[in-house]
Amino acid sequence: MKSLTPEMFEPKLASLDEAEKISRPILTYFQDAAVRFLRNKVGVFCLGFLTVITLVGIVGPLFFPQMGEDMAYENAINTDFQNQRPSLGDYLLVTDDSWSPPDALIKPNFNTAAGLLAPEKVFAPQNFKIASAATVNGVTLQWEPLEGVTGYEIFRIAGKKESLDLESFRTSPGSVGMTLGKIEDPAQYTFTDSSGLDPSEHYAYAIVSYVTYPDSGETTFSTTASVLNTALVKTIKISDAKHLKANAETGDTIRGRAFLFGTDSLGRDIFARMVMGTRVNFSLALIVPSICLLLGLIYGAISGLSGGKVDLIMMRVIEVLDTLPYLLLMIIMQLVMGKGVLSLIIAMCAFGWTGFARVIRGEVLRLREIEFVHASRLLGAPLSRLIFKQIAPNLIGLILVVWSSRLPGVIVSEAFLSLLGLGLEAPAASWGMVLNEAAQQFQSHPVQFLLPASVMATALLAFFLLGDALTDTLDPKLRGRD
Amino acid sequence: MTGEIFVEAKNLCKHFNLGHGQLLHAVDNVSLQIANGETLGLVGESGCGKSTLGRVLVRMYPQTDGTYLMRGNEVPNQLSFAERKRFAREVQMIFQDPFASLNPRMTVGDIISEGPDIHGLWRASEKRDRIHYWLNRVGLRPEHAARFPHEFSGGQKQRIGIARALAIEPRFIVCDEPISALDVSIQAQVVNLLQELQNEFKLTYLFIAHGLHMVRYISNRMAVMYLGKIVELGSSQDVFSSPLHPYSEALIAANPYPDPEKERQRKHQLLTGEITSPVNPKPGCRFAARCPIAQERCKQETPLLREVQKGRFVACHLR
Amino acid sequence: MVLFRYIMRRMVLAIATIFTLATLTFFLTRIAPGDPFTKTKEIPAETMANLRAKYGLDQHIMVQYGIQMKQIFFHFDFGTSFRTIGRDVNTIIEEQFPVSAKLGVFAVALGTIIGMGLGIIAALYRNSVIDRFAMLLCVLGLALPGFLFSYLFQYFIAVVPVTQFNMNPDTWVPAVGWGTWKHYLLPGISLSLGVVATITRMTRSQMVDVQFSDYVKTAKAKGVSTARLVVVHELRNAILPILTILGPLLVGTMMGALITENIFGIPGLGRVILNAVVNSDYNVIMGVTIFEGAFLVLIILATDILYGIIDPRIRVSA
């Protein structure tokens, strides 16, 4: 080891300034908070996500009319499009009220006097096909009537095209399928099925002939059936078709509207209703907490600054209000004021301000006694200066945190009231209204509920996580320790 | 003690009502005088009321009883905002907690210039220079003016607090334990700064602390408080080297010597007994329960502060 | 003595609250447009007058107020339902409230047990997979409302298996109804998620806080085993705050269950309220609101008193 001599050690004289030098850039409180917030990936993502939704809500209907009022409200009620599943636009046949498929029914020659067929000669009728088009309004079948039979039976099965077991249907239609009708006229060559036709399903029909021998009373059915399968063609009235394609004519096939979320029981586009609903819900989410904030701020500040008896009484009042069952009272208030946006806002704000008041009062009390406020007072600051320059700026962080934590609650409350039949007046669109209508169709068309519910759930999660992120940024003490 | 009397307190009392008939005698019958330009040190253990006394003197609280005179004029109990403004040019305070005494949302420059702004002392054109002047004067740099309190150390924050107090050119400053929250090495720097400023600006100080060495160093005279009462008052030298009141004795004796050898050899005197409560106190000496030389009379009769030698006051029946 | 005064203060406050609630509800329901009779059909003026007289609706509002208040507070009688003739509101509440209460208690109990367990494990194995999973669950439970889960559970657990996968509806979980233990499952679990989330978060943060405290570090240094540490030291700390929110949590769950009850066809207060709202049935609405409100107040009172007994600091500050 090298020997160390005193000359090697020179004291490094640090000046007083050097010792306490600061080398970070200057940031105001908010700039600092913004930087910290941007580091919180979850928070930034949620903020971005919610901004996108907001923009879609505001700008969407302006640029894409199909997201707009037309498709969401009364104009959109359209029985032709009830309960559609989500799609990018089905192909539609343009019709008008008087249109009927070209007449393909040719009445065949038939000899009614022919004798009954022997059992081994009983076959299913031939040329079983659809007369022209199979639409939601009706599927007209036709076949070649068989001479010598007593009648026919027609069966039907429905489902996804791949899952239809056509072989079994052909050999034993009665056990596989549903009986549509028994035809007791051997000369009949056509039948129209219009019972519960669902455009989302694929249908197969089977027809068998049967002979009933009068002497023995026995009935023989054809051993196999004639089978056909078809999907339903959707139709659109010419007046509506013109909106989609100006020069459409009856008999044309055009592409219909895209229903991203499908349609509801009145035929309205659910996605459009959700977009319009975004405007309502997000406006409420911004307005209601802000009103509550204002009320709570004034009340809490007065209570905190006054102190003494005034403070005591004001807090007792808040205690009483807090213990009231606000949900039930909200219901009653909506009942009293009728449905509608204003009544909704009033009902939600009526009891929501107490939380703000408490928090603000607590902070005001703390700030009142804190030394820098005393110092300012000591310097001779007037009351206005104390309030606006000393106390208020220190409240902002807390206010922001509490305010942002109230956003999801508004959306939930609106949905809650709507699901109880209160909320807004029909035919307005809000997320809650959409859910309420969809809930009634839940058993038969669950998708109507599930998609909007997912949107709402995602938005709620985003608000919630955003609130957490803001709390972390502005006042980590409020969160549980991690 | 020489010179004009700047601050005079006569039988000053500050009682806090705790409810249910409980009255906390934080400051009880305190009389003292502070001369122009002098530093009066005020020591005592935690809870003895020295901070409360300081706050009464800056009128953070009104007093419950007694008289408070400044330059011969009585200071009103409740100050209106206009009176408060006038008062601010006379009396300022330096606070104990460097963290809580500066508004985190204000820049250092704003903090320092707040007083002058309120009183219109500086013209807009000279504001920047004045701020820089004060920053330099307390040992900081001009570029610190745009920064925020959280970027500074404890010692630096106290310097900012000092600059703030001095910027409106007061005459009397109450230093409420200004160095208790600081490291020892920084304590010395701040105390030295205070002395320099006192000499330069002819300030009068009330220096409240519990670190006896520092108090002795900076103060001309020293007062010892116990449970709301002043038990001894005299020149710092006298009180420190030959304390008269048994409590002062114990307090000073408890102060450790910087030399471990000497410290080990020193006789340690322990105080035993219950601390009397300052709430609804009974008559009698408050220290009697812990006093090693207490007698019957001490428990019955409250001793008054009386001058036993020139300039030396003690509140004890036996000294 | 201090405790007695504290209890008295809380009781006075409780009574004041209930009275305020009753008054508020009364005047609100009277302002509401429409009256309980004309909802379904047109009634000739004379019959209307008779009906109104029968139910005392023709008297001056303050007289009605006085009578109602007297009936409620001295006789605990909420009157009869306007809609369903002859049905006492009291009877309705008596029949339906226990159903809602049972469901609520089930949900809260289940949620608390699961929540505490999850919270303890999450605290002990911080930042592990379990912890992260628990935190995720908490976010879902706190952000999303209970009725959402109710719909989902009902569809995916009760309906889909029966319709798509041919589960036997008689042995599987029922989709609607009330009566057997199975009927508790779906509504109870969907309601308990919010409780789980709250309790897990609380437990976890309490445990973590305690872990950092000096006395636990001391115990660990002394060599106390982990199990004993957890149970004796840390848990005791965590339980108290949970106890204090259990009451309000229960009432909150019951109120939030309004929609859930309607989804699952449970004969509880949810249905009562819904019908009463639709039919403007004053007495029923008043009765249920005041009853539930009083219930909440009493639970909070009990919790306050309990806490006051346990923690002496509260008595002084309140």
XYZ file of C-alpha atoms in Angstrom, chain A residues 16-17 20 22 24 26-29 370-372 374-383 385 389-390 393-394, chain B residues 58 60 81 84-85 88 92-93 95 100-106 114 118-119 141 146-148 151 153 156 164:
54
model
C -21.508 28.295 2.499
C -23.356 28.759 -0.720
C -26.515 24.433 0.104
C -29.791 23.995 -5.411
C -33.068 21.679 -9.934
C -37.822 25.899 -10.860
C -41.320 24.498 -10.965
C -44.479 25.924 -9.553
C -46.627 23.670 -7.484
C -50.683 27.010 10.668
C -47.746 29.280 11.201
C -47.477 30.885 7.792
C -50.186 33.620 11.464
C -47.061 35.151 10.019
C -49.094 36.796 7.314
C -51.572 38.085 9.860
C -48.704 39.377 11.907
C -47.433 41.282 8.914
C -50.733 43.093 8.880
C -52.460 41.250 6.064
C -56.148 42.048 5.678
C -58.689 39.249 5.756
C -55.371 38.528 1.557
C -53.447 34.234 -0.944
C -52.718 32.086 2.031
C -54.150 28.106 -2.773
C -53.440 25.416 -0.252
C -47.121 39.583 19.316
C -51.586 36.287 18.372
C -56.901 45.280 11.028
C -52.705 45.358 13.434
C -50.961 47.038 10.530
C -46.781 45.011 12.572
C -42.641 40.685 14.407
C -42.104 37.022 15.156
C -41.344 30.960 14.214
C -44.869 25.275 8.640
C -43.878 28.893 8.767
C -43.516 29.400 5.024
C -46.433 29.114 2.623
C -45.472 26.292 0.235
C -47.359 27.937 -2.601
C -45.455 31.195 -2.473
C -45.402 40.284 1.442
C -49.082 45.244 2.458
C -47.540 48.398 3.885
C -28.517 34.192 -3.062
C -37.933 32.571 -7.557
C -37.781 29.263 -5.731
C -40.231 27.590 -3.423
C -36.438 23.349 -2.059
C -33.044 23.154 4.057
C -32.229 28.230 4.982
C -39.522 38.150 6.072
